Amino acid sequence: MKISIPYLSIFLFFALLAVGIQNTNAQDTQEKKVIQLSGIILNADSTTAVAGVNVYVPTKGRGTSSNHFGYFSMPVAEGDSVIFSFVGLKNQTFKVPQTVESDKISLVLTMVQDEIALGEIEVMPYPTEEEFKQAVLAMNIEDIPLDRGNLSPQMLLRWAEQMPASGNENFRAFQSGQMQQIQDRYGPRSFPLLNPFAWAEFIKSIKRGDLKSKD
């Protein structure tokens, strides 16, 4: 089977082009230095560490998560974009410099709470606010029977105990449980009686007289 010269030239051209692209990609990969990125992730006021933060490079498909001390460490390459994400916190991005003299980078990252503010909605029983005001002014309070038993402290306390948790309370309970599970992975739970800071605060409260009964 004979192959004509034009088809052979085209085949050789595409073969050389593919080899050149492969060599270029391999050269770019070899030129990028691998760096160990480590750091501590703190909350907005920089008082406590945030555990379970997802740290990953989207283009490379690799990542890790912060431990219960907020510490993380992972290898990255020069020029990588590292994403930090956590439920309820705003995503943050760290751009690794194109040229790094050292083989490691350390950073302290502060996460910011992600708050979504919805617009105010007023629910009115009347088409306009003016009609609602007129209806309120024309109302006769004496004709409305009031059951004082429904306003007793015991009844209000019982209703408060039976009231379901709000969305904010559910989210904070889920977040607290998730952090506790992550902390249980790395060691036993802390015992409050062995915490020196708790004892110091307890002694201060005794000196202030917080535990004295008030008549």
PDB file of C-alpha atoms in Angstrom, residues 6-101:
ATOM      1  CA  PRO A   6       0.986  15.115   0.701  1.00  0.00           C
ATOM      2  CA  TYR A   7      -0.742  12.760   3.170  1.00  0.00           C
ATOM      3  CA  LEU A   8       2.621  11.696   4.563  1.00  0.00           C
ATOM      4  CA  SER A   9       3.659  15.339   5.044  1.00  0.00           C
ATOM      5  CA  ILE A  10       0.438  16.151   6.861  1.00  0.00           C
ATOM      6  CA  PHE A  11       0.851  13.113   9.132  1.00  0.00           C
ATOM      7  CA  LEU A  12       4.431  14.056   9.987  1.00  0.00           C
ATOM      8  CA  PHE A  13       3.411  17.672  10.673  1.00  0.00           C
ATOM      9  CA  PHE A  14       0.724  16.707  13.205  1.00  0.00           C
ATOM     10  CA  ALA A  15       3.012  14.118  14.804  1.00  0.00           C
ATOM     11  CA  LEU A  16       5.780  16.691  15.319  1.00  0.00           C
ATOM     12  CA  LEU A  17       3.233  19.222  16.609  1.00  0.00           C
ATOM     13  CA  ALA A  18       1.911  16.746  19.211  1.00  0.00           C
ATOM     14  CA  VAL A  19       5.434  15.915  20.353  1.00  0.00           C
ATOM     15  CA  GLY A  20       6.278  19.597  20.651  1.00  0.00           C
ATOM     16  CA  ILE A  21       3.175  20.342  22.756  1.00  0.00           C
ATOM     17  CA  GLN A  22       3.904  17.365  25.008  1.00  0.00           C
ATOM     18  CA  ASN A  23       7.499  18.473  25.502  1.00  0.00           C
ATOM     19  CA  THR A  24       6.353  22.028  26.269  1.00  0.00           C
ATOM     20  CA  ASN A  25       3.872  20.826  28.906  1.00  0.00           C
ATOM     21  CA  ALA A  26       6.458  18.539  30.454  1.00  0.00           C
ATOM     22  CA  GLN A  27       8.973  21.381  30.523  1.00  0.00           C
ATOM     23  CA  ASP A  28       6.466  23.742  32.193  1.00  0.00           C
ATOM     24  CA  THR A  29       5.660  21.086  34.788  1.00  0.00           C
ATOM     25  CA  GLN A  30       9.310  20.513  35.549  1.00  0.00           C
ATOM     26  CA  GLU A  31      10.061  24.217  35.843  1.00  0.00           C
ATOM     27  CA  LYS A  32       7.381  24.796  38.518  1.00  0.00           C
ATOM     28  CA  LYS A  33       8.837  24.232  41.977  1.00  0.00           C
ATOM     29  CA  VAL A  34       6.845  22.301  44.564  1.00  0.00           C
ATOM     30  CA  ILE A  35       6.338  24.227  47.811  1.00  0.00           C
ATOM     31  CA  GLN A  36       4.964  23.110  51.184  1.00  0.00           C
ATOM     32  CA  LEU A  37       2.130  25.488  52.126  1.00  0.00           C
ATOM     33  CA  SER A  38       1.287  25.514  55.849  1.00  0.00           C
ATOM     34  CA  GLY A  39      -0.685  27.826  58.096  1.00  0.00           C
ATOM     35  CA  ILE A  40      -3.247  28.513  60.804  1.00  0.00           C
ATOM     36  CA  ILE A  41      -6.892  29.419  60.075  1.00  0.00           C
ATOM     37  CA  LEU A  42      -8.656  31.679  62.602  1.00  0.00           C
ATOM     38  CA  ASN A  43     -12.157  33.101  62.932  1.00  0.00           C
ATOM     39  CA  ALA A  44     -13.104  36.712  62.209  1.00  0.00           C
ATOM     40  CA  ASP A  45     -11.893  38.123  65.565  1.00  0.00           C
ATOM     41  CA  SER A  46      -8.719  35.960  65.535  1.00  0.00           C
ATOM     42  CA  THR A  47      -9.512  34.402  68.932  1.00  0.00           C
ATOM     43  CA  THR A  48     -10.181  30.744  68.085  1.00  0.00           C
ATOM     44  CA  ALA A  49      -9.092  28.337  65.373  1.00  0.00           C
ATOM     45  CA  VAL A  50     -11.503  27.104  62.703  1.00  0.00           C
ATOM     46  CA  ALA A  51     -11.439  23.333  62.230  1.00  0.00           C
ATOM     47  CA  GLY A  52     -12.600  21.496  59.122  1.00  0.00           C
ATOM     48  CA  VAL A  53     -11.843  24.254  56.591  1.00  0.00           C
ATOM     49  CA  ASN A  54     -11.484  22.803  53.083  1.00  0.00           C
ATOM     50  CA  VAL A  55      -8.120  23.760  51.530  1.00  0.00           C
ATOM     51  CA  TYR A  56      -7.764  22.733  47.894  1.00  0.00           C
ATOM     52  CA  VAL A  57      -6.385  23.631  44.445  1.00  0.00           C
ATOM     53  CA  PRO A  58      -9.311  23.366  41.965  1.00  0.00           C
ATOM     54  CA  THR A  59      -7.144  22.965  38.858  1.00  0.00           C
ATOM     55  CA  LYS A  60      -5.073  20.137  40.352  1.00  0.00           C
ATOM     56  CA  GLY A  61      -7.814  18.208  42.185  1.00  0.00           C
ATOM     57  CA  ARG A  62      -5.928  17.913  45.466  1.00  0.00           C
ATOM     58  CA  GLY A  63      -6.489  19.366  48.899  1.00  0.00           C
ATOM     59  CA  THR A  64      -6.723  18.877  52.644  1.00  0.00           C
ATOM     60  CA  SER A  65      -8.593  20.253  55.679  1.00  0.00           C
ATOM     61  CA  SER A  66      -7.572  22.072  58.857  1.00  0.00           C
ATOM     62  CA  ASN A  67      -7.399  20.091  62.105  1.00  0.00           C
ATOM     63  CA  HIS A  68      -8.928  21.080  65.464  1.00  0.00           C
ATOM     64  CA  PHE A  69      -6.049  23.518  66.002  1.00  0.00           C
ATOM     65  CA  GLY A  70      -6.837  25.239  62.686  1.00  0.00           C
ATOM     66  CA  TYR A  71      -3.537  23.955  61.241  1.00  0.00           C
ATOM     67  CA  PHE A  72      -3.135  22.674  57.672  1.00  0.00           C
ATOM     68  CA  SER A  73      -0.229  21.675  55.425  1.00  0.00           C
ATOM     69  CA  MET A  74      -0.177  20.574  51.781  1.00  0.00           C
ATOM     70  CA  PRO A  75       2.156  20.651  48.744  1.00  0.00           C
ATOM     71  CA  VAL A  76       1.474  23.259  46.066  1.00  0.00           C
ATOM     72  CA  ALA A  77       3.237  24.468  42.950  1.00  0.00           C
ATOM     73  CA  GLU A  78       4.322  27.964  42.000  1.00  0.00           C
ATOM     74  CA  GLY A  79       1.416  29.944  40.568  1.00  0.00           C
ATOM     75  CA  ASP A  80      -1.327  27.749  42.093  1.00  0.00           C
ATOM     76  CA  SER A  81      -4.527  29.310  43.423  1.00  0.00           C
ATOM     77  CA  VAL A  82      -5.498  27.788  46.778  1.00  0.00           C
ATOM     78  CA  ILE A  83      -9.165  28.022  47.863  1.00  0.00           C
ATOM     79  CA  PHE A  84     -10.282  28.084  51.520  1.00  0.00           C
ATOM     80  CA  SER A  85     -13.982  27.254  52.030  1.00  0.00           C
ATOM     81  CA  PHE A  86     -16.247  26.489  54.976  1.00  0.00           C
ATOM     82  CA  VAL A  87     -20.015  26.479  55.503  1.00  0.00           C
ATOM     83  CA  GLY A  88     -21.158  29.892  56.761  1.00  0.00           C
ATOM     84  CA  LEU A  89     -17.829  31.596  55.972  1.00  0.00           C
ATOM     85  CA  LYS A  90     -16.755  33.489  52.881  1.00  0.00           C
ATOM     86  CA  ASN A  91     -14.403  31.700  50.483  1.00  0.00           C
ATOM     87  CA  GLN A  92     -10.877  33.056  50.375  1.00  0.00           C
ATOM     88  CA  THR A  93      -8.159  32.576  47.771  1.00  0.00           C
ATOM     89  CA  PHE A  94      -4.388  32.557  48.213  1.00  0.00           C
ATOM     90  CA  LYS A  95      -2.251  32.938  45.103  1.00  0.00           C
ATOM     91  CA  VAL A  96       1.120  31.237  45.323  1.00  0.00           C
ATOM     92  CA  PRO A  97       3.790  33.526  43.793  1.00  0.00           C
ATOM     93  CA  GLN A  98       5.225  32.549  40.426  1.00  0.00           C
ATOM     94  CA  THR A  99       8.751  32.486  41.847  1.00  0.00           C
ATOM     95  CA  VAL A 100       9.476  31.449  45.431  1.00  0.00           C
ATOM     96  CA  GLU A 101      13.026  31.353  46.782  1.00  0.00           C
TER      97      GLU A 101
END
